[in-house]
CSV table of C-alpha atoms in Angstrom, one decimal:
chain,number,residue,atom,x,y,z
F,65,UNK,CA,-65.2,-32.1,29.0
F,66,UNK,CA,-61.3,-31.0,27.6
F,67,UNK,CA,-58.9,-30.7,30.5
F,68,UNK,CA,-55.4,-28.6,30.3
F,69,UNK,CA,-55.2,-25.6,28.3
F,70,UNK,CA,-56.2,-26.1,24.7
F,71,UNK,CA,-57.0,-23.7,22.4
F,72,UNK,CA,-60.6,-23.0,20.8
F,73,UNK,CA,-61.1,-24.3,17.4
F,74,UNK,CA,-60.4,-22.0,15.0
F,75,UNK,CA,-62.7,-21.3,12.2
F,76,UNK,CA,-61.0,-22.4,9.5
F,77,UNK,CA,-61.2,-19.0,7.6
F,78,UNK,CA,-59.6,-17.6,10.4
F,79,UNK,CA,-56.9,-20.8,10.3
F,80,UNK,CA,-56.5,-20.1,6.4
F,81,UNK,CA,-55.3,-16.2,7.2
F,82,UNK,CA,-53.1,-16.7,9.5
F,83,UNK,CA,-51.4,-19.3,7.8
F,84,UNK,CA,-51.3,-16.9,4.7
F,85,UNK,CA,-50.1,-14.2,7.1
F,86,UNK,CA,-47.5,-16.7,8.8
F,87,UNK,CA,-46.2,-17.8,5.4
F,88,UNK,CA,-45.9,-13.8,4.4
F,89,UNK,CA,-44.2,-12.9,7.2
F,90,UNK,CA,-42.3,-15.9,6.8
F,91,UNK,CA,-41.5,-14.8,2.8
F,92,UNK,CA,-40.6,-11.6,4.0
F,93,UNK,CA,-38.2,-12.6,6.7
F,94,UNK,CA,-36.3,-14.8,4.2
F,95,UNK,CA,-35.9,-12.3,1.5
F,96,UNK,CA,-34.3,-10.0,4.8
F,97,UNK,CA,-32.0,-12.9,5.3
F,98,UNK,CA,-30.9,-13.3,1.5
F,99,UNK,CA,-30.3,-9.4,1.1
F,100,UNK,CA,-28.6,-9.3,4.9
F,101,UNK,CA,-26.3,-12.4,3.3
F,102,UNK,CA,-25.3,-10.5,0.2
F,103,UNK,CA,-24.7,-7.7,2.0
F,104,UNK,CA,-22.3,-9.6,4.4
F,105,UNK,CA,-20.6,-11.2,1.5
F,106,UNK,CA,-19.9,-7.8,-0.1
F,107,UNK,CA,-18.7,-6.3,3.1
F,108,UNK,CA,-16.3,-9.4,3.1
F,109,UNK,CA,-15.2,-9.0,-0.1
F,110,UNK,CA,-15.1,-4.8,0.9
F,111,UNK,CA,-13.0,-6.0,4.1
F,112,UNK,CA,-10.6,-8.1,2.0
F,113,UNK,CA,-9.8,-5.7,0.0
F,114,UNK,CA,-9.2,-2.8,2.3
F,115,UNK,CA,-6.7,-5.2,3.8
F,116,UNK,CA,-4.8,-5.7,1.0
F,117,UNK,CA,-4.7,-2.0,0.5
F,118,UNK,CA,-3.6,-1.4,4.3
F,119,UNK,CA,-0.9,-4.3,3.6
F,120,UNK,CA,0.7,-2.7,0.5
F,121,UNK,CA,0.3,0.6,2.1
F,122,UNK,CA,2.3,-1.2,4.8
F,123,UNK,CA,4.6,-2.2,2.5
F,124,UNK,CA,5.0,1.0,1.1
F,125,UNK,CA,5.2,2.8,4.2
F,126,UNK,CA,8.1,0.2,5.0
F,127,UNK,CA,10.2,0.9,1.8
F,128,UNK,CA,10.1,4.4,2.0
F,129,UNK,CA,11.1,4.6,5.7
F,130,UNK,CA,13.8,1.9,4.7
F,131,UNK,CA,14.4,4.5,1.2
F,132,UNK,CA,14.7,7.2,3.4
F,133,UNK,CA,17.2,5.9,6.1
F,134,UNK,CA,19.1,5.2,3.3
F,135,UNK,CA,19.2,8.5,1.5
F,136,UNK,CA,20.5,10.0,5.1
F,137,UNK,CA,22.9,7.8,5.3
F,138,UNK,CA,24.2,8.9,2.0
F,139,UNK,CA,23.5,12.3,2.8
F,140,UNK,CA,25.7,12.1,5.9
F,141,UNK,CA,28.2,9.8,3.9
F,142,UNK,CA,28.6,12.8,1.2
F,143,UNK,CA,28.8,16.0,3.8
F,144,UNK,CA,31.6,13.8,5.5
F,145,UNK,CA,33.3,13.4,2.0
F,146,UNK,CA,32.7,17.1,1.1
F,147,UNK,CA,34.7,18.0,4.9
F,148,UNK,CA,37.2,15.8,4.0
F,149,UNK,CA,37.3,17.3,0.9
F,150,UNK,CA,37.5,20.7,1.9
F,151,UNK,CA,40.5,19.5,4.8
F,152,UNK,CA,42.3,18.4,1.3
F,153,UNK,CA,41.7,21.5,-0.7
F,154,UNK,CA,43.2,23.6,2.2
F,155,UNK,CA,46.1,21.1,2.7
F,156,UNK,CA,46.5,22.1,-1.2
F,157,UNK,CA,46.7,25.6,-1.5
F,158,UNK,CA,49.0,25.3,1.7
F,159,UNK,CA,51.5,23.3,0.3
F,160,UNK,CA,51.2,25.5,-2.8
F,161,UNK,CA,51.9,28.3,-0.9
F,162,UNK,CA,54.9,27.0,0.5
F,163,UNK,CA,56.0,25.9,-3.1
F,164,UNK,CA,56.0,29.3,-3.4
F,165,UNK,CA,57.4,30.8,-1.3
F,166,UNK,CA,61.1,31.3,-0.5
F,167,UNK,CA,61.3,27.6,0.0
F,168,UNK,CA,60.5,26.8,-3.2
């Protein structure tokens, strides 16, 4: 008599299927594996990429902020100049009025 739990013997037709089963399933579960594996590899090369874009859109971002504190500097640079300007065109036709007039 057997003693402990031990399986029936199978017939071995029955043995044979499920090892052809077992080795299908196992077939199937590695082709999952290779095609989850390329598909991780592409998203890595996806991700890779998309963070390159983000850094030169970064970058861009960066220069044009940096490009466009510039411009209002110069653009607050130039109205400055044009007051001044405008203080030394009046200083002008004053002193050409006084030329002028009954000094002159």
């Amino acid at each position: 008599r057997r003693q402990g739990l031990t399986a029936p013997p199978a017939a071995p037709g029955r043995a044979r299927a499920m090892g052809q089963a077992a080795t299908k399933e196992l077939t199937v579960a590695q082709d999952q594996v290779r095609i989850l594996t390329s598909q991780l590899k592409q998203s890595a090369v996806a991700l890779a990429s998309t963070r390159a874009e983000l850094a030169a859109a970064k970058t861009g971002a960066e220069r044009s902020a940096q490009a466009y504190a510039e411009l209002q500097a110069v653009r607050e640079k130039l109205e400055l100049m044009s007051g001044e300007l405008k203080v030394a065109e009046a200083e002008k036709r004053a002193v050409e009025r006084l030329r002028g007039g009954p000094w002159g």
